[in-house]
mmCIF file of C-alpha atoms in Angstrom:
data_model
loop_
_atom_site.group_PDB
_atom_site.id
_atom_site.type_symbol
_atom_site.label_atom_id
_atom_site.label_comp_id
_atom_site.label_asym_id
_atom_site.label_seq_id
_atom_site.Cartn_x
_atom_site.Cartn_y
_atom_site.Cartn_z
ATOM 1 C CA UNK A 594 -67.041 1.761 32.628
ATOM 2 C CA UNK A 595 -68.323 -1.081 34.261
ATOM 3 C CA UNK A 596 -71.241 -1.893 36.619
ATOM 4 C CA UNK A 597 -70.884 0.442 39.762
ATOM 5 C CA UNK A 598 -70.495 -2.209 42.436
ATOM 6 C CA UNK A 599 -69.788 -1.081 46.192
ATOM 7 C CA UNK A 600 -66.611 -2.115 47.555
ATOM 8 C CA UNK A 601 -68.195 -2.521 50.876
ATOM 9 C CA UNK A 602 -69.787 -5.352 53.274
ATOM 10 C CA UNK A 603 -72.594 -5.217 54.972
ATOM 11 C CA UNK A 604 -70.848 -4.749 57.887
ATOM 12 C CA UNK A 605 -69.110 -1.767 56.431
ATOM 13 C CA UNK A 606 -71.986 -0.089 55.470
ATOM 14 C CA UNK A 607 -72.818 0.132 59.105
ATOM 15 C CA UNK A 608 -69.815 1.954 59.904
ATOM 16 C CA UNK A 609 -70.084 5.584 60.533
ATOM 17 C CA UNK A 610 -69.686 7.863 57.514
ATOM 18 C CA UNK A 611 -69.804 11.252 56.252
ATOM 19 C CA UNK A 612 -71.535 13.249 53.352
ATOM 20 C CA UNK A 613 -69.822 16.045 51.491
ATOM 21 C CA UNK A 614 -71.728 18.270 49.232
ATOM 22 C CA UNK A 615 -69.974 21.956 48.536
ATOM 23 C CA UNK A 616 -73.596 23.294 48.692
ATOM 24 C CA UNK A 617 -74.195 22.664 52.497
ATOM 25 C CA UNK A 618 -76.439 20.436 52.234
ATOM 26 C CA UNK A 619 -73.973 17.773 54.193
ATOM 27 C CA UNK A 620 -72.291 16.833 56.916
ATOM 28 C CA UNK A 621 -69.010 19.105 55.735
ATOM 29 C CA UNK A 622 -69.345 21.682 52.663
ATOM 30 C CA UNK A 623 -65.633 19.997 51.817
ATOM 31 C CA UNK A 624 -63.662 16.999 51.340
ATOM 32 C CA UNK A 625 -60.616 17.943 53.649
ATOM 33 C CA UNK A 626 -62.933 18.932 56.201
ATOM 34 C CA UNK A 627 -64.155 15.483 56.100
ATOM 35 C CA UNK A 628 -61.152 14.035 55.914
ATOM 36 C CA UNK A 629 -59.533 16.275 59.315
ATOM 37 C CA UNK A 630 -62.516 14.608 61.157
ATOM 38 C CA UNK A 631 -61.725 10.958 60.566
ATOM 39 C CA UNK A 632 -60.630 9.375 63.746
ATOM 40 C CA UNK A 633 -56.971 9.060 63.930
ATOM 41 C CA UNK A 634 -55.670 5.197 63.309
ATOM 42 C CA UNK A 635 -58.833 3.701 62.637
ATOM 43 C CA UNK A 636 -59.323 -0.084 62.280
ATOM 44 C CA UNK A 637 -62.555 -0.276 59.817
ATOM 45 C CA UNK A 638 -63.410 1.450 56.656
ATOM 46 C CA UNK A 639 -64.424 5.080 56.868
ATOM 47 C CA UNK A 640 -66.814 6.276 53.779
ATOM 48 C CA UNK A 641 -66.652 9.554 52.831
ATOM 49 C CA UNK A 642 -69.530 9.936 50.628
ATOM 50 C CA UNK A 643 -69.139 13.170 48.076
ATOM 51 C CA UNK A 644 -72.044 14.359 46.215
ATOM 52 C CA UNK A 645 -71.827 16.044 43.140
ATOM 53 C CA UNK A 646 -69.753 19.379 42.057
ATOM 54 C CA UNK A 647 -66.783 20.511 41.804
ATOM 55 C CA UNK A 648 -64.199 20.707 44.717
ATOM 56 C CA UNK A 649 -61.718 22.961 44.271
ATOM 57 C CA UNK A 650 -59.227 21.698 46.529
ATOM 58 C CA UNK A 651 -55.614 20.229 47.295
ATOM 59 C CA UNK A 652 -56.060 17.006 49.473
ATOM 60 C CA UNK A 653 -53.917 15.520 52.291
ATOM 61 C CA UNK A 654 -54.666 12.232 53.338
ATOM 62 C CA UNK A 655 -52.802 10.528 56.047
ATOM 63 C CA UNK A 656 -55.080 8.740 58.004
ATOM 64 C CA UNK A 657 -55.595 5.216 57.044
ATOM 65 C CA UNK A 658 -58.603 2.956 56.268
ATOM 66 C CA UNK A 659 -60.287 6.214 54.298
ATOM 67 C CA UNK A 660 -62.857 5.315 51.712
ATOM 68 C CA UNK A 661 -64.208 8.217 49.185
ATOM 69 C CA UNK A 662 -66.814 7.776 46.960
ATOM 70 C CA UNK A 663 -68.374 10.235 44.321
ATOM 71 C CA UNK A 664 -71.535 9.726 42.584
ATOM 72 C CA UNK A 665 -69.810 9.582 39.238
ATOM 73 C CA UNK A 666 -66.342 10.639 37.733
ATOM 74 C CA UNK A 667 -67.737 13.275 35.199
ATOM 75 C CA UNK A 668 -70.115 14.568 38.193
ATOM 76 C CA UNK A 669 -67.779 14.325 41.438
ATOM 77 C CA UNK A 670 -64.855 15.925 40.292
ATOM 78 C CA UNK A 671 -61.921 17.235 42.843
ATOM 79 C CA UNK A 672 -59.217 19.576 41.134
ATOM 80 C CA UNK A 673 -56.433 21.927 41.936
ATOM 81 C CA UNK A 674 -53.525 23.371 39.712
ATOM 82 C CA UNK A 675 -50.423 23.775 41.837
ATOM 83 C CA UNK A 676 -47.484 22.586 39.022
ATOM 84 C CA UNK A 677 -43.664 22.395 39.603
ATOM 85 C CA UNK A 678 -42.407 25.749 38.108
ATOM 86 C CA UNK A 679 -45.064 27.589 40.964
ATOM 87 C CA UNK A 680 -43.057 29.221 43.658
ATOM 88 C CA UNK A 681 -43.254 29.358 47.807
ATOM 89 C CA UNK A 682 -43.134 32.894 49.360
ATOM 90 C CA UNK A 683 -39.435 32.437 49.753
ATOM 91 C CA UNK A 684 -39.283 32.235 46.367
ATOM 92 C CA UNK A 685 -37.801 28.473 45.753
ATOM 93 C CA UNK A 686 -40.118 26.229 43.203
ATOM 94 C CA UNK A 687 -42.447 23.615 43.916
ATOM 95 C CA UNK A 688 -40.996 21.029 41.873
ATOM 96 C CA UNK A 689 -42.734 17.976 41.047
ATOM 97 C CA UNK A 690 -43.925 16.609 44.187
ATOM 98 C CA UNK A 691 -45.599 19.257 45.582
ATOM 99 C CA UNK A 692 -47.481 19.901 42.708
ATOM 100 C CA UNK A 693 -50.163 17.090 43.462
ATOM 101 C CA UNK A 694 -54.041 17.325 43.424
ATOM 102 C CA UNK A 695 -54.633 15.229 45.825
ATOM 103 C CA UNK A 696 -51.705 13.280 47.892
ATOM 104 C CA UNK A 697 -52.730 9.623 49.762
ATOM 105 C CA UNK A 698 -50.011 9.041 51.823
ATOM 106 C CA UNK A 699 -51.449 6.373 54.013
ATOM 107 C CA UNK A 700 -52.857 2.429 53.593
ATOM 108 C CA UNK A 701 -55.534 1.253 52.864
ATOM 109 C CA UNK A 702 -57.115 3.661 50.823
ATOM 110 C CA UNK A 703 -60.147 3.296 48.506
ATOM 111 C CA UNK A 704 -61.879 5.944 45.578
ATOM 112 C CA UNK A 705 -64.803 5.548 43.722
ATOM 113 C CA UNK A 706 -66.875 7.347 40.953
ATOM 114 C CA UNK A 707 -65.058 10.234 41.322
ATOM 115 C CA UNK A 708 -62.080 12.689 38.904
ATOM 116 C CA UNK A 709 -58.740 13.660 40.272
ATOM 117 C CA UNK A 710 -57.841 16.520 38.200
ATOM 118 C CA UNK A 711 -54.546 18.680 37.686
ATOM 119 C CA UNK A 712 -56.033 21.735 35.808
ATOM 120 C CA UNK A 713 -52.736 23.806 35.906
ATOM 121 C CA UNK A 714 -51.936 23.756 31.781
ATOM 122 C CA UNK A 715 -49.145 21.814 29.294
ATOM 123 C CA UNK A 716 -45.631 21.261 30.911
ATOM 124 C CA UNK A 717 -44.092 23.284 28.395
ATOM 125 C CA UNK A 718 -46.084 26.157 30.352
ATOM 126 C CA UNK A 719 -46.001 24.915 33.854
ATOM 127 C CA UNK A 720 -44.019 21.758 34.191
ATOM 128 C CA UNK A 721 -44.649 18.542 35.671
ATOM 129 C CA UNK A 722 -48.554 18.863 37.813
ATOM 130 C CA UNK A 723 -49.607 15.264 39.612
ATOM 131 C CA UNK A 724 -53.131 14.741 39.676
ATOM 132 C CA UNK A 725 -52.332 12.345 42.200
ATOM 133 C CA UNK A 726 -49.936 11.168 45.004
ATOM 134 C CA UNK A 727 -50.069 7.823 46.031
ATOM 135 C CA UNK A 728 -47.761 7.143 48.765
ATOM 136 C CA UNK A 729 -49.521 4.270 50.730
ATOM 137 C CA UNK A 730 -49.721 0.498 50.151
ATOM 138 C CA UNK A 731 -53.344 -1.762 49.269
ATOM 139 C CA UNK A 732 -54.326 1.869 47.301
ATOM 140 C CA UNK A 733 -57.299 0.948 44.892
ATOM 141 C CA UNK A 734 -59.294 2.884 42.754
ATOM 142 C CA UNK A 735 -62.641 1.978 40.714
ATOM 143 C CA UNK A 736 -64.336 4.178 38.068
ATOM 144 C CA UNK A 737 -62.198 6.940 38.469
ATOM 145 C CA UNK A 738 -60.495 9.450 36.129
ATOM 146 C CA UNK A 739 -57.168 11.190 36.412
ATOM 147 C CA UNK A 740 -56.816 14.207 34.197
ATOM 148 C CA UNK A 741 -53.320 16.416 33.827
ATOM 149 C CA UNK A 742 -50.498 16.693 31.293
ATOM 150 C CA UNK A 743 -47.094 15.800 32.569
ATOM 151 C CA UNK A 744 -46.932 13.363 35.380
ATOM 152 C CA UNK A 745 -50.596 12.770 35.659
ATOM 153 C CA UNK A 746 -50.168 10.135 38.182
ATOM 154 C CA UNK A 747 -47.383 9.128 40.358
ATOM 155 C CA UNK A 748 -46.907 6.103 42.286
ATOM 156 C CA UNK A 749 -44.852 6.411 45.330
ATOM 157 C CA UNK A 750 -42.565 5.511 46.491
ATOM 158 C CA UNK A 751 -39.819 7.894 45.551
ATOM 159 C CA UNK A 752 -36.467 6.506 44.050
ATOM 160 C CA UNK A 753 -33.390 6.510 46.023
ATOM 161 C CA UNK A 754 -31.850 9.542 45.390
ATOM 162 C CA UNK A 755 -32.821 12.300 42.775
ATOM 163 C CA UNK A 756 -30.817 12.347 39.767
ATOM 164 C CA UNK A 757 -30.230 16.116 38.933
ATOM 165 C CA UNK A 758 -30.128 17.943 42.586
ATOM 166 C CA UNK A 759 -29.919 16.834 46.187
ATOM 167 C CA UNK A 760 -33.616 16.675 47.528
ATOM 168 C CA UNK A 761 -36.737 15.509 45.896
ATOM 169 C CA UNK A 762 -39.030 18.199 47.533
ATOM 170 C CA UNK A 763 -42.838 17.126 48.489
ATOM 171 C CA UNK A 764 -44.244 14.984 51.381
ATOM 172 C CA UNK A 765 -42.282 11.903 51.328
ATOM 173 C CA UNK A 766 -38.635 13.599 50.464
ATOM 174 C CA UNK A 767 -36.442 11.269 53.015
ATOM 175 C CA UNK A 768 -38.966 8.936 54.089
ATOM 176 C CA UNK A 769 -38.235 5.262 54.178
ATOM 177 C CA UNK A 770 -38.920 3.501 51.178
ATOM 178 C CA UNK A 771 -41.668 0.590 50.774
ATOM 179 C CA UNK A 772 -42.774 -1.723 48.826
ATOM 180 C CA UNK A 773 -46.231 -0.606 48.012
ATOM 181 C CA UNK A 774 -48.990 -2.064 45.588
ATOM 182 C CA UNK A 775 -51.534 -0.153 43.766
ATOM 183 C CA UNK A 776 -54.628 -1.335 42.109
ATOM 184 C CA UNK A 777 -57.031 1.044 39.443
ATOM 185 C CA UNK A 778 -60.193 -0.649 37.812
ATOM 186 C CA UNK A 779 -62.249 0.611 34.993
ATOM 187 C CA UNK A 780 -60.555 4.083 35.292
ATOM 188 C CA UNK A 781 -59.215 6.503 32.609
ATOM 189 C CA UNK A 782 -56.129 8.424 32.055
ATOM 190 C CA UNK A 783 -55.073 10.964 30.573
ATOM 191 C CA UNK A 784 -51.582 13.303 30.176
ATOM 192 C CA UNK A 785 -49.194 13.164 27.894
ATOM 193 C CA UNK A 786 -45.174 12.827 29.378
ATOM 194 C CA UNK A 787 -44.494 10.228 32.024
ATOM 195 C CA UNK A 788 -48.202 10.586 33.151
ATOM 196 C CA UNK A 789 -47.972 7.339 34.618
ATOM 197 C CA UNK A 790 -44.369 6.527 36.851
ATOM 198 C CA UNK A 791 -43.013 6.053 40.235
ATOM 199 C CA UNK A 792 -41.735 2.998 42.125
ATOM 200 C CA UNK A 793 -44.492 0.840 42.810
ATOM 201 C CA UNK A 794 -46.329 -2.273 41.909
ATOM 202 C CA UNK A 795 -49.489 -1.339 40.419
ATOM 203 C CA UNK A 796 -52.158 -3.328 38.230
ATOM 204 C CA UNK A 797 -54.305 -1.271 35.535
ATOM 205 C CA UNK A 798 -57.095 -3.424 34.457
ATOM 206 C CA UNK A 799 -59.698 -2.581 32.343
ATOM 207 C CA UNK A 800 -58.707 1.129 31.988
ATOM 208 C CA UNK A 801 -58.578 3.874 29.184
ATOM 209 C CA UNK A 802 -54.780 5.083 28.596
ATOM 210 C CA UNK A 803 -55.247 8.282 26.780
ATOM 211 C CA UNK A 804 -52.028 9.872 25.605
ATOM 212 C CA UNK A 805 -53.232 13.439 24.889
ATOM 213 C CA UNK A 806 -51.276 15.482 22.169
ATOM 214 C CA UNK A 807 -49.100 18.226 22.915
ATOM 215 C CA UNK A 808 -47.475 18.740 19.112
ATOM 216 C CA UNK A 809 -48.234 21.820 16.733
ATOM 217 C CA UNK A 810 -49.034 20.651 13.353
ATOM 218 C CA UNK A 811 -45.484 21.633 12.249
ATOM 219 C CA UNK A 812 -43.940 19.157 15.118
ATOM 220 C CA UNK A 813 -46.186 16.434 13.854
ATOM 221 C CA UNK A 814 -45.140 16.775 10.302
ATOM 222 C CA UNK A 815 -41.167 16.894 11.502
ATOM 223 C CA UNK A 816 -42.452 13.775 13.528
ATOM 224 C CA UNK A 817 -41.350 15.072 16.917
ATOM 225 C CA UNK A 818 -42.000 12.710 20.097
ATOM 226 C CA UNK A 819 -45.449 13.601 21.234
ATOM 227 C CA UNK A 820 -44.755 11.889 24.628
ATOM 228 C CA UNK A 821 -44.548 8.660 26.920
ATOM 229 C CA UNK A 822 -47.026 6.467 28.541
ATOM 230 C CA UNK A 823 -44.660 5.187 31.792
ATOM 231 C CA UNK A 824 -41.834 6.022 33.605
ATOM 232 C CA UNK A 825 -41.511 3.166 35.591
ATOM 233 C CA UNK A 826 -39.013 3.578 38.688
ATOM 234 C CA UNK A 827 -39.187 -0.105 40.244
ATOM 235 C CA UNK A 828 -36.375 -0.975 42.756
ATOM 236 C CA UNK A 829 -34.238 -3.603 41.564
ATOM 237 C CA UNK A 830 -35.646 -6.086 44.324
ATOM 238 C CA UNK A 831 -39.140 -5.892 43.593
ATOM 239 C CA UNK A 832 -40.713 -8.497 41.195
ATOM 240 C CA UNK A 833 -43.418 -6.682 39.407
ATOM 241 C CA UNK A 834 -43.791 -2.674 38.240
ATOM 242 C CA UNK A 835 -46.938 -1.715 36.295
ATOM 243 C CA UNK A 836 -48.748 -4.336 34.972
ATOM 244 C CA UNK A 837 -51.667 -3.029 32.453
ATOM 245 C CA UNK A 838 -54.523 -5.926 31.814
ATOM 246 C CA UNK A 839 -56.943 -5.373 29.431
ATOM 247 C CA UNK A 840 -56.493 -1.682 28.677
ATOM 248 C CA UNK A 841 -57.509 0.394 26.100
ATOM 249 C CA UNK A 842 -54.667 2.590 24.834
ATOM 250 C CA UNK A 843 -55.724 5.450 22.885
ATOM 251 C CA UNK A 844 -54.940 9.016 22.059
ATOM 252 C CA UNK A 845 -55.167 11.895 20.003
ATOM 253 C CA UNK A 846 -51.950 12.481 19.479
ATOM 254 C CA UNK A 847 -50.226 12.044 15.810
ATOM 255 C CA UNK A 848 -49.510 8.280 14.636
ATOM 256 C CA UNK A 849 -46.089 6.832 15.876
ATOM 257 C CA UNK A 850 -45.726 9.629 18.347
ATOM 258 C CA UNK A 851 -45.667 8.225 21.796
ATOM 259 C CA UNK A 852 -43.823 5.160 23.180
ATOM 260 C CA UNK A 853 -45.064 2.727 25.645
ATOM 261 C CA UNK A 854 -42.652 3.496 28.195
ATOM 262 C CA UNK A 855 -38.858 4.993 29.414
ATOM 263 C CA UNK A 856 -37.254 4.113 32.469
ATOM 264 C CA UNK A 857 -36.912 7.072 34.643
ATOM 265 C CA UNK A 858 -34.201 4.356 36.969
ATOM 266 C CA UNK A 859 -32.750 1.319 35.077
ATOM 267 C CA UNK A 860 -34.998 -1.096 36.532
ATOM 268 C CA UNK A 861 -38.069 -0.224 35.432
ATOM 269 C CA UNK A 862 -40.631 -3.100 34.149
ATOM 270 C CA UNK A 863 -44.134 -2.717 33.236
ATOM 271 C CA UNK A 864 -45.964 -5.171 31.588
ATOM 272 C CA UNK A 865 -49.326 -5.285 28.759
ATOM 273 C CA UNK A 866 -50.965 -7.830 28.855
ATOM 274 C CA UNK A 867 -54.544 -8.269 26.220
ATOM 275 C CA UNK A 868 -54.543 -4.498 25.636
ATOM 276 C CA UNK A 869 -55.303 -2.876 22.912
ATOM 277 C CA UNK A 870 -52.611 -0.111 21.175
ATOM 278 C CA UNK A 871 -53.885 2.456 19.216
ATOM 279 C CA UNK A 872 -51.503 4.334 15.836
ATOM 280 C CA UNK A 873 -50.467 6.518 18.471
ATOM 281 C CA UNK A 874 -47.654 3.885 19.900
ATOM 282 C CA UNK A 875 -44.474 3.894 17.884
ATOM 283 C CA UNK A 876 -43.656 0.317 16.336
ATOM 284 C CA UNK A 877 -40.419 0.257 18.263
ATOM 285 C CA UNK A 878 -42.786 0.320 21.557
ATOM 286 C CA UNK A 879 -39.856 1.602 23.880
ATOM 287 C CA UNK A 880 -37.573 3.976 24.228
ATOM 288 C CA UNK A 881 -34.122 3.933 26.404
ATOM 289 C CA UNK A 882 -34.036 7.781 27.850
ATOM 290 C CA UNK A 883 -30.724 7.932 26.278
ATOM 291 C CA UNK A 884 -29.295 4.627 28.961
ATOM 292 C CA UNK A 885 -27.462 2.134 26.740
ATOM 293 C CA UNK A 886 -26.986 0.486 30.053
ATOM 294 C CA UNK A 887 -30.687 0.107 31.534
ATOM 295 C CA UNK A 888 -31.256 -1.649 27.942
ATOM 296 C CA UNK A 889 -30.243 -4.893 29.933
ATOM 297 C CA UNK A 890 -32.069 -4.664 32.957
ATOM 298 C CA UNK A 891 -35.346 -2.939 32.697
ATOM 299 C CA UNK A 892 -37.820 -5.419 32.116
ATOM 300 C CA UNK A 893 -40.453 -4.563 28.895
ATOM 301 C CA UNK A 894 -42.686 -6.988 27.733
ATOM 302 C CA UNK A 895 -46.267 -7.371 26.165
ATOM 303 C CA UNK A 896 -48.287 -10.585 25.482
ATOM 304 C CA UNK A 897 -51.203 -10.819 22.979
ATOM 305 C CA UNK A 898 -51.639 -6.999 22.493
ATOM 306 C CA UNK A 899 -53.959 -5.882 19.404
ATOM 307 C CA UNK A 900 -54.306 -3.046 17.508
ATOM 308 C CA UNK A 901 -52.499 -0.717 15.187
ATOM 309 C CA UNK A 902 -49.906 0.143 17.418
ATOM 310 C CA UNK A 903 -49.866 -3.593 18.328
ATOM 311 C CA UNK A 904 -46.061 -4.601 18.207
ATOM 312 C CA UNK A 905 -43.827 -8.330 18.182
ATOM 313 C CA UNK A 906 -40.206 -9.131 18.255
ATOM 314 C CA UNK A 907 -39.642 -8.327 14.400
ATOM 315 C CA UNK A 908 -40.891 -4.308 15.141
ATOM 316 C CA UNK A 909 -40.476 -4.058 18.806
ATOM 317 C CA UNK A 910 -36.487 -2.529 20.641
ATOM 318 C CA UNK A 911 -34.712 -6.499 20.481
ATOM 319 C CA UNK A 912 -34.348 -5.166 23.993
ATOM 320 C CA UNK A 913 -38.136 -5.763 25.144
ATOM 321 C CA UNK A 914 -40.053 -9.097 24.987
ATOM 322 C CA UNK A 915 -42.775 -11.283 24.075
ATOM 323 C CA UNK A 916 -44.458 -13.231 26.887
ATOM 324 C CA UNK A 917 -44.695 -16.811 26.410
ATOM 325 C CA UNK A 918 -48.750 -18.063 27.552
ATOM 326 C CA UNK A 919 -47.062 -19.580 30.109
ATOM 327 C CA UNK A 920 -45.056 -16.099 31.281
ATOM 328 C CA UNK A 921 -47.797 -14.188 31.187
ATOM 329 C CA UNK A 922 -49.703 -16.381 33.768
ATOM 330 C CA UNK A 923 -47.289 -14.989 35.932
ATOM 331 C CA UNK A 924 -48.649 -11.919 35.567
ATOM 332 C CA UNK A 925 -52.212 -12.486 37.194
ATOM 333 C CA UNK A 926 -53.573 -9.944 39.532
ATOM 334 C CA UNK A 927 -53.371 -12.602 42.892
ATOM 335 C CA UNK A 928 -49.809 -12.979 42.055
ATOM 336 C CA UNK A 929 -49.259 -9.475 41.464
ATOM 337 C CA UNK A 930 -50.664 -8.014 44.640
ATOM 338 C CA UNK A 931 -51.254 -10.686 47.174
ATOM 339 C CA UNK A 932 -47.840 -10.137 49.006
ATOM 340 C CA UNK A 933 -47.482 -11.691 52.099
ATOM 341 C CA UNK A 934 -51.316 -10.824 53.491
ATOM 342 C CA UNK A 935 -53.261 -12.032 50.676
ATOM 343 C CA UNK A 936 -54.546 -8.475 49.873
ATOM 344 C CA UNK A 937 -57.283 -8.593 47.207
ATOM 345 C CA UNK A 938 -58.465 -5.041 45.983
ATOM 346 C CA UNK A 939 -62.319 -4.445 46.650
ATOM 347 C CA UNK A 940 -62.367 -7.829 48.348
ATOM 348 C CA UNK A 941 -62.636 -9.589 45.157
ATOM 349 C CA UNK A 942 -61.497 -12.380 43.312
ATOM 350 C CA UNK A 943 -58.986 -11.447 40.232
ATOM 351 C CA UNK A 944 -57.734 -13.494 38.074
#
């Protein structure tokens, strides 16, 4: 992790804040309380400052300009374990979105130093269980860690239309769709199926990737898929997905195991760019989820990646690519996420 800098201005620090410490010993004993008294539709930062523990709790945030920050990731740690396969009194499942930890549905939205963790078990036993919901645009987090198994993290918004019933479920199912951008610095993650998908466009830089194994020791030897990084849902009109800059990808999971990514709608494109793969990552990098057709329009591509798991053209699907220097300039965080009001996560220069 790098050197804990605050996102915050002078001017921000003056802003009125609140402590949360589950002992009592601050302004709320727990983060939603917090939260519930933020002013509605407030204009300047508000820093919700979260001492050490463990929060046991399920978050809703839909107020915007909200600012939490923990006093470490391994020592501020909020968790829950609501999972898809769970059921409401009338009986009907939660399915995927309602299984989240914590769900940010509104903008401008900042975490530091802190864990967002999905403690509900392997989706063989519970099913998918988000350790976080992000449903709001200029969402950035620094020195933070998501922890779960299957869909560790999604990034709203939703697709379109589900593909196997008639409603998504969860907080956003028939909202209108936007184009939202996502930012996560110096952060690790963990899961091991899809833990990383949704629709938006969101820059990984600096962060840990860990793919976590979910094989017996007989499914390794058979070499059964151990799981998938991505699952990249970006509309069709949208430029950039995921775009992962100077990552670390590792894992313990068996060697050539887990791919880099599937597109979970044909347009899917996520991008590494300096990273470094670990034996984990399958030489052929990507797999197709069984679409012969998204083959030629997802976008896949990689440029100077390193490692054992490190792929080019002559190992790689002939269906993904190799950036040209020039291509991957492209690709710089400015570019990425500036949009049309020059956003720049943490106030900060990127290149």
């Amino acid at each position: 992790m790098s050197k804990q800098v605050s996102p915050y201005t002078d001017q921000d620090q003056k802003n009125q804040h609140y402590n949360v410490a589950s002992d009592g010993t601050g302004d709320y004993a727990t983060i939603q309380a917090a939260i519930d008294a933020v002013p509605d539709h407030a204009t300047e930062c508000f820093e919700i400052r979260i001492k050490s523990g463990v929060y046991y709790e399920k978050l809703h945030i839909e107020k915007p300009m909200i600012h939490l920050v923990g006093e470490g990731a391994e020592q501020t740690v909020i968790t829950y374990d609501d999972h898809a396969l769970k059921k409401f009194p009338d009986g009907s499942q939660y399915h995927t979105f309602h299984s989240y930890t914590a769900f940010i549905g509104a903008d401008d939205f900042t975490a530091e130093r802190l864990s967002f963790v999905n403690s509900a078990g392997p989706g063989k036993v519970v099913g998918q269980a988000l350790a976080i919901y992000v449903d709001g645009d200029r969402a950035a987090f620094r020195d933070c860690r998501f922890i779960g198994h299957q869909d560790t993290i999604f990034t709203g918004p939703l697709p379109e239309q589900p593909l196997d019933r008639s409603y998504f479920g969860g907080p956003r199912d028939g909202a209108e769709r936007r184009k939202l951008r996502q930012y996560y610095e110096d952060c690790y993650i963990e899961g091991d199926i899809d833990f990383i998908f949704g629709s938006a466009t969101a820059v990984f830089k600096g962060c840990e990737i860990f793919a976590k194994n979910r094989l017996s020791d007989a499914a390794a030897t058979n070499g059964e898929v151990n799981g998938w990084i991505t699952a990249a849902s970006t509309p069709e009109d949208v430029r950039y997905g995921y775009v992962f800059i100077d990552c670390d990808l590792t894992s313990n999971a068996p060697p050539q195991s887990v791919y880099l990514g599937r597109p979970w709608r044909n347009h899917a494109k996520v991008c590494f760019l300096n990273c470094w793969i670990g034996a984990h990552v399958k030489q052929e990098g990507w797999h197709n989820w069984n679409k012969a057709d998204a083959e030629a329009t997802v976008v896949y591509a990689e440029y100077h990646s390193a490692g054992p798991g490190a792929g080019n053209a002559t190992v790689r699907v002939p269906w993904a690519r190799t950036l040209s220097e020039q291509e991957a300039a492209e690709y710089a965080i400015p570019l990425v996420l500036s949009g049309v009001d020059g956003w720049q996560p943490f106030g900060e220069e990127k290149g």
